Structures are given as structure tokens and as C-alpha cells.
Amino acid sequence: MKKRDQWSSKVGFILAAAGSAVGLGNIWKFPYTVGMNGGGAFVLLYFIFLIFVGTPLMLAAITLGRKTQLSVFGAYKSIDHRWSFVGALGVICGFFILAFYSTVGGWILYYFKNTLLGTLKTTDPNILGEMFTQLMNSPKKLILYQFIFLFITMIIVLKGITNGIEKASKIMMPALFIMLIMIAIRSVTLKGSVDGIRFLFVPDFSKITMDVAMNALGQMFFSLSIGMGVMVTYGSYLNKKENILNTAIIIPVIDTAVALIAGLATIPAVFALNFEVGEGPSLMFVTLPAVFASMPMGSFFCIVFFLLVIFAALTSSISMLEIAISYFVDVKQNNRTVSTIIISIIIFILGIPASLSLGTWENVNLIGRLNFFDLYDKLTSNILLTTGGFFLCIFVGWVLKADEAVKEIESSNVTFKLAKVWSFLIKYIVPIAIFIVLINSYKDFILSIF
Ligand code: PFF
């Protein structure tokens, strides 16, 4: 059998896994989703899910990959072929996430170009709002920038997993982190920001509803990149000596830290500068330029910031494309280059209606009341990833068996002190919690279709 590539070191794995997790989900999606879902109540639920569902699942995913040494489809299949459909689910999910992810990646590229030209220097909500609306109503620009984003993703993937990108993230990711902290400091020191900090961290318990829980769980899956096989596949490149236990904790910690700091960079400024917290997907694009405009050397930081966000988005988008490709190459034995190009073209076409959805095609709905952007978003976060996570815990807890998984975790000579707690969570708590929320997600999804 052909020997598989392995990460040259555990750092390589952590960089790639954290690179996949940290992306637009943290910087763009988390703040506006908090804004649309009642602030602190959402954040509280997010944390509960993170500790009791997300982190145990992260460990389950990495363990499954490391044990089988196969990418997601093969990992399920090698243990029980009847479960390979879960891998297939992940592949489908990858197509749809990347379709709308590349749309937003395109917006970032466009804003990056604009900041280079220096056209964003204002704190006026109306002007910044108008700028975003104008972009949303420029089909050619939207499609062009979406294309460029996907094209860059495709080129990186064509070069294979071990190439420069993970190494570059050693510098880019910490830089992004520091940059976000600087913006957060500016945001929380703006006059009137206290209301925003309160909104973010003080839960209003009356806002806790099934819908908020559904969005918190969906956001968590999206942000951690779990539920579609990225972490299984990346874990499969780890060798048996590595301690996977601490890795499975480090990634959610980094991911959540970035999301929270992005929240602190955005939401207090929303309150201080009179933006609209429930604004939706445009929130970051109207608020952050205003924060930069009120910072010394703001134009420079704004350029650096958008550049770093492009980088973070790319390390996530390549992981999605990898999943789709690994199926066609590893399982179907297709040519890698040809598969990559064909898949990218399909995703580009799928993404076009999503790109147009916030402007000219706002009211064009394929099915029911959702435009394409919302359809892809809800379908992936609330339905496909969450369902994938449900099957993952059932599979690891009951098919592979939690005890076997613990053996795998301990095979690198670590003692898993919380093995019993983890097994209990994976076998009972995680599937039950996901199931309860999933019923609501399916109901919500079906109702918004009919
Ligand atoms: N976690 C990425 C982000 O937060 O931007 C998005 C993502 C990547 C979701 C890979 C799912 C995935 F498989």
C-alpha cells in the first residue's frame, strides 16, 4: 500500500486544523449571529454547546481519523461500510458551504482592494451602509470577486497539502490575532461601548429559545469545522505517537478566543457608533471600517486586517475543497487535477446565485422563503453539519465504540483522565442534545421551504 503523507510535526497539524476552524465563521459570522440572536443569551448557549458537544466531538473526529488513517469517507467505510453515507454527506456539505463562503470571501477581497485605494475613511453608518449595498447590487463585481477567491483556493489545493500555506499561517494567524486584539481595544474604548459589552456578555434569559439554541449549535459546528469530516481527514495525517487529547482542546480554545475577540471588536463599536446590531451579514463590513477610521493609522491597519482575513478565509476554504476532492480522488480514483478543477467550477456555479442574493436576487427563492444565500447557510450549518455531528458521535460511541476510541487516544502513552466522562458524553449527552435541537432545525427548515 502507498505510504500516506503525514504532518511533519504536530505543529503542522494544529496549524492546518486551527487554520480550518478560524475563518470567516469567527470574524464575520459570529458577531452578526450574536447580534441577530439576542447577544449574551446566544453566547451563553454557544459556550454550553462548545464544552459539552463541540470539544468532545472534536476529539471524536480526530480520533476516528488517526485510528483509520483514512480521509472521512474511507474512515467510516473501513469500520462499517453501511456508514459511508456520512462521509458522502460531508462531501455534499462541502460544496454548499464553499459556494456561499466564496461569496463572502469575494466581499473581503473587494473591501481589501477598496482599502488599498483608501475609499473607506468614514465613520458614517449611512455612507458605509450605502457602500455595502452598492456592492450587493453590482452582479459583475460580486461574481468576479467570488471567482477570484475560489480560483486562489483552487490553486493552493492543486499544490497539495504539505505546501507553504500551513507554514505561512504560523505568521499570519498570530498576526491576525494581535490585529483583532488591537481593534477590540479601540472598540471597547469608544464612548458608549459599554452597552455593547453588556449586550455581548450579560445574558437576557428571556431570549433563550429553541431557535437561538439551533443557531448557536449550528454556528458552533460551522466555526469549529466539525460535522463534515475536515477534522477526521486532517487527523488521519497524524502519526500514532502524537498526543491527540490536548490537540482536541487547543483548537476549540483558539477558535473561540478568536470569535470572542472578533465579537469585542465589532459589537461594542456597533453600539458606540450607532450601527444596527441586528443588521445581519453586512455587520462587519459596515462597522469595522468605522472603527479603523477612528484609530490612529487606521487606513494602514485596515489594509493589513483585510489581508489577514483573506488569509484566514483561505485556510478554511482549502479545507472544504479538500474534503470534496478527497472523495473523488481517494474513493473514486479520479485524477486529482481534473477533479479539483471540475469541483471548483461546480462550486463557482452553485455560488453565483448566493452572490446575487443580497442584492439583485434578494427575492429570488429557489424553494420557499429563503434566498440562495440563506438557503445554503441554513442547509449547511443547521442541517448538514449538525446531522453529520450527530452521526459522528453515534458512530464513535456505538459503532467504533467509545472504549476503542479511548484506547486509540491512549495509544500515544497518555492517560485520558476524563475517559469515562467523555465516553458518557459521546454516547448519551451529545447525541441527545443534538437530536433535540435537530428536530427544531428540520422543522424550521421545512417550514421555511413550504
Ligand atoms: N470553520 C470555518 C470558519 O469558521 O470560517 C468554516 C468551515 C470550514 C466550516 C470547514 C466547515 C468546514 F468543514
XYZ file of C-alpha atoms and ligand atoms in Angstrom:
463
model
C 0.000 0.000 0.000
C 1.151 3.503 -0.801
C 2.512 5.252 2.249
C 0.414 8.274 3.135
C 1.765 11.707 3.794
C 1.987 12.701 7.418
C 2.293 16.062 9.074
C 5.966 16.764 9.525
C 5.162 17.694 13.091
C 2.202 18.127 15.330
C 2.537 21.854 14.855
C 1.730 21.279 11.189
C -1.499 19.565 12.131
C -2.504 22.213 14.636
C -1.826 24.971 12.140
C -3.916 23.289 9.474
C -6.753 22.331 11.842
C -6.831 25.721 13.536
C -6.481 27.293 10.095
C -9.605 25.453 9.001
C -11.501 26.381 12.159
C -10.532 30.035 12.303
C -12.011 31.891 9.388
C -14.958 33.963 8.290
C -17.076 31.986 10.742
C -15.305 33.674 13.631
C -14.631 37.115 12.280
C -17.638 37.778 10.089
C -20.364 35.310 11.110
C -20.029 35.088 14.877
C -20.535 38.816 15.606
C -23.571 39.239 13.379
C -25.135 35.962 14.517
C -24.734 37.115 18.128
C -26.359 40.382 17.062
C -29.336 38.651 15.461
C -29.830 36.156 18.280
C -30.139 38.251 21.390
C -26.496 38.784 22.411
C -25.430 37.258 25.743
C -28.104 34.552 25.680
C -26.680 33.257 22.428
C -23.110 33.478 23.712
C -24.047 31.533 26.834
C -25.651 28.736 24.800
C -22.680 28.762 22.478
C -20.370 28.118 25.414
C -22.505 25.334 26.799
C -22.542 23.617 23.409
C -18.835 24.213 22.981
C -17.918 22.483 26.233
C -20.414 19.635 26.199
C -20.825 18.975 22.481
C -18.138 20.649 20.334
C -14.990 19.757 22.218
C -15.944 16.096 22.827
C -16.836 15.824 19.129
C -13.550 17.399 18.091
C -11.766 14.645 19.969
C -14.036 12.011 18.434
C -13.336 13.290 14.918
C -9.564 13.448 15.296
C -9.520 10.023 16.936
C -11.516 8.461 14.121
C -9.130 9.915 11.546
C -5.988 8.938 13.388
C -7.234 5.415 14.050
C -8.224 4.643 10.484
C -5.528 6.760 8.785
C -8.119 7.421 6.099
C -9.922 10.526 4.893
C -13.504 10.873 6.048
C -15.347 8.668 3.554
C -12.893 5.809 3.910
C -12.742 6.237 7.683
C -16.425 5.433 8.123
C -16.382 2.787 5.427
C -13.392 0.906 6.821
C -15.143 0.364 10.142
C -18.643 -0.289 8.825
C -19.402 0.191 5.137
C -23.042 0.969 5.859
C -21.896 4.226 7.402
C -20.089 5.601 4.397
C -23.108 7.788 3.685
C -21.929 10.081 6.498
C -18.766 10.752 4.536
C -20.885 11.448 1.462
C -22.992 13.889 3.473
C -19.832 15.791 4.329
C -18.820 15.947 0.686
C -22.194 17.444 -0.301
C -21.945 19.860 2.602
C -18.514 20.984 1.427
C -19.951 22.012 -1.951
C -22.663 24.155 -0.418
C -20.559 25.780 2.290
C -17.857 26.722 -0.137
C -20.483 28.084 -2.530
C -21.524 30.799 -0.102
C -18.177 31.032 1.688
C -16.569 32.067 -1.580
C -19.246 34.719 -1.951
C -18.196 36.285 1.342
C -14.528 35.670 0.541
C -15.189 37.748 -2.577
C -16.623 40.606 -0.492
C -13.467 40.572 1.621
C -11.277 40.717 -1.474
C -13.299 43.630 -2.778
C -13.030 45.502 0.516
C -9.324 44.810 0.578
C -8.992 46.412 -2.850
C -11.060 49.376 -1.683
C -8.980 49.898 1.433
C -5.875 49.911 -0.743
C -7.470 52.716 -2.735
C -8.306 54.419 0.536
C -12.017 54.773 -0.059
C -13.260 53.644 3.329
C -12.306 56.532 5.599
C -15.554 57.379 7.328
C -17.484 56.516 10.485
C -20.833 57.447 8.980
C -23.196 54.451 9.137
C -25.148 55.718 6.141
C -22.159 56.047 3.843
C -20.723 52.673 4.897
C -24.124 51.025 4.568
C -24.551 52.533 1.131
C -21.158 51.220 0.071
C -22.105 47.682 1.047
C -25.482 47.961 -0.670
C -23.804 49.181 -3.812
C -21.550 46.150 -3.879
C -24.540 43.865 -3.310
C -26.166 45.397 -6.345
C -23.185 45.019 -8.645
C -23.544 41.493 -10.041
C -20.427 41.664 -12.182
C -18.173 42.682 -9.301
C -19.702 40.105 -6.968
C -19.227 37.270 -9.398
C -15.743 38.402 -10.380
C -14.505 38.571 -6.780
C -16.195 35.311 -5.851
C -14.404 33.771 -8.808
C -11.033 35.180 -7.747
C -11.469 33.841 -4.219
C -12.322 30.356 -5.493
C -9.557 30.472 -8.036
C -6.949 31.200 -5.362
C -8.390 28.378 -3.231
C -8.182 26.005 -6.172
C -4.594 26.901 -6.995
C -3.499 26.314 -3.408
C -5.257 22.960 -3.280
C -3.776 21.861 -6.579
C -0.359 22.117 -4.975
C -1.168 19.522 -2.296
C -1.463 19.576 1.485
C 2.106 19.948 2.574
C 2.776 23.134 0.661
C 3.583 26.555 2.044
C 0.194 27.573 3.262
C 0.336 25.930 6.679
C 3.800 27.297 7.203
C 2.698 30.781 6.298
C -0.137 30.544 8.806
C 2.484 30.354 11.547
C 2.975 34.070 10.998
C -0.368 35.139 9.595
C -2.594 33.647 12.293
C -0.824 35.195 15.278
C -0.728 38.455 13.332
C -4.473 38.270 12.817
C -4.950 37.568 16.497
C -2.911 40.596 17.535
C -4.685 42.752 14.992
C -8.085 41.706 16.325
C -6.998 42.495 19.861
C -5.968 45.966 18.756
C -9.319 46.569 17.076
C -11.126 45.195 20.119
C -9.240 47.605 22.372
C -10.256 50.512 20.155
C -13.829 49.279 20.007
C -14.300 48.874 23.769
C -12.732 52.263 24.480
C -15.130 54.135 22.201
C -17.613 56.306 24.057
C -20.850 54.398 24.546
C -19.335 50.956 24.030
C -20.400 49.679 27.453
C -23.865 48.836 26.201
C -22.266 46.655 23.565
C -20.106 44.819 26.084
C -23.185 44.242 28.189
C -25.121 43.030 25.149
C -22.379 40.536 24.399
C -21.794 39.109 27.850
C -24.860 39.642 30.023
C -27.445 37.057 29.036
C -31.067 38.057 28.923
C -32.577 34.690 29.790
C -35.898 35.539 28.216
C -34.083 35.474 24.849
C -33.219 31.786 25.159
C -35.420 29.989 22.673
C -35.210 26.856 20.595
C -34.302 28.958 17.558
C -31.438 30.639 19.402
C -30.208 27.198 20.508
C -30.422 25.972 16.927
C -28.374 28.912 15.666
C -25.824 28.592 18.484
C -25.298 24.901 17.762
C -25.125 25.499 14.002
C -22.643 28.328 14.480
C -20.505 26.149 16.711
C -20.322 23.347 14.131
C -19.525 25.843 11.431
C -16.901 27.644 13.430
C -15.099 24.512 14.610
C -15.259 22.920 11.149
C -16.817 19.789 12.555
C -19.609 17.688 11.137
C -18.352 17.297 7.597
C -15.123 15.430 8.023
C -12.384 18.047 7.909
C -11.073 17.077 11.325
C -11.371 13.351 10.570
C -9.378 13.819 7.390
C -6.774 16.085 8.963
C -6.490 13.715 11.933
C -5.730 10.886 9.544
C -2.419 12.519 8.721
C -1.308 12.359 12.356
C 1.054 9.619 13.356
C 0.428 7.283 16.243
C 2.902 8.970 18.543
C 1.084 12.262 18.782
C -0.997 13.195 21.779
C -4.396 13.946 20.273
C -6.003 14.800 23.547
C -4.513 18.228 24.067
C -4.851 18.978 20.357
C -8.586 18.448 20.561
C -8.725 21.054 23.296
C -6.331 23.586 21.796
C -8.305 24.007 18.568
C -11.666 24.912 20.182
C -9.855 27.226 22.611
C -8.104 29.120 19.806
C -11.244 29.174 17.702
C -13.429 30.529 20.479
C -10.873 33.098 21.563
C -10.809 34.483 18.032
C -14.606 34.559 17.820
C -14.937 36.356 21.132
C -12.306 38.920 20.288
C -13.978 39.483 16.927
C -17.210 39.974 18.859
C -15.477 42.514 21.076
C -14.015 44.242 18.047
C -17.397 44.583 16.408
C -20.308 44.769 18.842
C -19.204 47.494 21.280
C -18.428 49.670 18.250
C -21.872 48.941 16.830
C -23.385 50.446 19.962
C -20.917 53.309 20.260
C -21.178 54.426 16.644
C -24.924 53.870 16.214
C -24.969 50.972 13.837
C -27.709 48.360 13.875
C -26.777 45.231 15.855
C -29.317 43.013 14.092
C -28.054 44.150 10.702
C -27.066 40.648 9.524
C -24.264 39.627 7.154
C -23.226 43.220 6.431
C -22.393 43.947 10.093
C -18.633 43.530 9.925
C -18.392 45.358 6.595
C -20.104 48.475 7.856
C -18.791 48.532 11.423
C -15.098 47.685 11.243
C -14.176 50.313 8.631
C -15.716 52.851 11.026
C -13.581 51.549 13.887
C -10.490 51.846 11.705
C -11.473 55.364 10.724
C -11.430 56.297 14.404
C -7.990 54.759 15.013
C -4.573 56.331 14.572
C -3.007 54.816 11.435
C -6.423 53.331 10.751
C -6.027 53.111 6.974
C -2.868 51.098 7.319
C -4.383 48.731 9.885
C -7.474 48.333 7.760
C -5.400 47.133 4.808
C -3.429 44.704 6.974
C -6.623 43.473 8.610
C -8.419 42.623 5.378
C -5.296 40.920 4.084
C -5.130 38.726 7.194
C -8.825 37.921 6.967
C -8.327 36.824 3.355
C -5.617 34.509 4.596
C -7.775 33.099 7.393
C -10.638 32.567 4.937
C -8.350 30.724 2.542
C -7.043 28.297 5.150
C -10.702 27.419 5.781
C -11.820 27.269 2.168
C -8.972 24.955 1.200
C -10.093 22.521 3.905
C -13.602 22.435 2.445
C -12.353 21.873 -1.078
C -10.003 19.135 0.185
C -12.970 17.190 1.552
C -14.834 17.232 -1.715
C -11.713 16.283 -3.626
C -10.596 13.525 -1.277
C -13.791 11.670 -2.096
C -13.333 11.817 -5.855
C -9.631 11.058 -5.693
C -9.286 8.548 -2.827
C -12.593 6.765 -3.312
C -13.431 7.155 -6.974
C -9.774 7.119 -8.066
C -10.221 10.124 -10.336
C -7.347 12.285 -11.419
C -6.621 14.881 -8.743
C -6.008 17.855 -11.001
C -9.051 17.216 -13.165
C -11.266 16.594 -10.105
C -10.099 19.768 -8.438
C -10.849 21.874 -11.479
C -14.257 20.324 -12.135
C -15.327 20.584 -8.498
C -14.218 24.211 -8.334
C -16.250 25.023 -11.435
C -19.343 23.370 -9.974
C -18.910 25.279 -6.717
C -18.451 28.512 -8.627
C -21.720 27.961 -10.482
C -23.515 26.999 -7.263
C -22.142 30.138 -5.641
C -23.338 32.622 -8.272
C -26.962 32.779 -7.061
C -25.666 33.106 -3.478
C -23.504 36.035 -4.555
C -26.520 37.769 -6.044
C -28.799 37.007 -3.109
C -28.276 40.138 -1.063
C -28.923 42.446 -3.983
C -30.498 41.865 -7.356
C -31.678 38.382 -6.484
C -32.834 39.196 -2.973
C -36.311 37.950 -3.654
C -35.425 35.117 -5.957
C -36.104 31.998 -3.979
C -35.450 28.528 -5.234
C -37.744 26.999 -2.701
C -39.931 28.647 -0.118
C -38.976 31.861 1.626
C -35.208 31.537 1.623
C -32.993 33.236 -0.894
C -29.982 31.223 -2.047
C -27.555 32.700 0.447
C -29.818 31.931 3.395
C -30.706 28.563 1.952
C -27.071 27.449 1.708
C -26.299 28.903 5.112
C -29.176 27.229 6.923
C -28.880 23.996 4.999
C -25.212 23.630 5.909
C -24.889 24.928 9.488
C -28.248 23.966 10.897
C -28.928 20.801 8.941
C -25.959 19.105 7.268
C -23.133 19.841 9.718
C -25.349 19.215 12.704
C -26.609 15.960 11.244
C -23.027 14.990 10.431
C -22.085 15.684 14.062
C -24.977 13.560 15.253
C -23.840 10.603 13.182
C -20.226 11.150 14.197
C -20.955 10.727 17.898
C -23.241 7.752 17.366
C -20.586 6.176 15.196
C -17.673 6.738 17.534
C -19.707 5.994 20.671
C -21.552 2.902 19.490
C -20.121 1.505 16.256
C -16.406 2.020 16.748
C -17.223 2.004 20.474
C -16.120 4.596 22.973
C -13.722 2.132 24.685
C -11.912 1.507 21.414
C -11.657 5.234 20.859
C -10.218 5.707 24.336
C -7.625 3.013 23.557
C -6.675 4.907 20.427
C -6.384 8.158 22.367
C -4.233 6.475 24.997
C -2.068 4.644 22.471
C 0.403 7.506 22.478
C 1.145 6.853 26.146
C -1.141 9.448 27.628
C -3.638 8.776 30.345
C -7.039 10.093 29.491
C -8.250 11.038 32.950
C -11.688 12.076 31.772
C -12.196 8.960 29.627
C -15.374 7.951 31.459
C -16.870 11.416 31.278
C -16.019 11.708 27.596
C -17.477 8.276 26.795
C -20.656 9.176 28.599
C -20.922 12.475 26.766
C -20.270 10.904 23.373
C -22.648 8.003 23.886
C -25.541 9.792 25.521
C -25.395 13.528 26.141
C -24.046 14.721 22.800
C -26.447 12.705 20.613
C -29.447 13.556 22.764
C -28.609 17.269 22.865
C -28.029 17.407 19.113
C -31.162 15.385 18.441
C -33.382 17.764 20.406
C -32.019 20.787 18.603
C -32.075 18.999 15.241
C -35.796 18.344 15.440
C -36.276 22.081 15.672
C -33.829 22.683 12.819
C -35.623 20.293 10.498
C -38.978 21.782 11.446
C -37.673 25.306 10.869
C -36.085 24.340 7.580
C -39.147 22.577 6.264
C -41.411 25.438 7.317
C -39.227 27.937 5.532
C -39.396 25.861 2.389
C -43.159 25.485 2.234
N -14.669 26.933 10.342
C -14.645 27.801 9.207
C -14.850 29.228 9.683
O -15.181 29.435 10.851
O -14.719 30.137 8.878
C -15.651 27.401 8.179
C -15.651 25.941 7.855
C -14.523 25.324 7.346
C -16.789 25.186 8.096
C -14.529 23.963 7.081
C -16.802 23.819 7.850
C -15.665 23.233 7.342
F -15.668 21.977 7.131
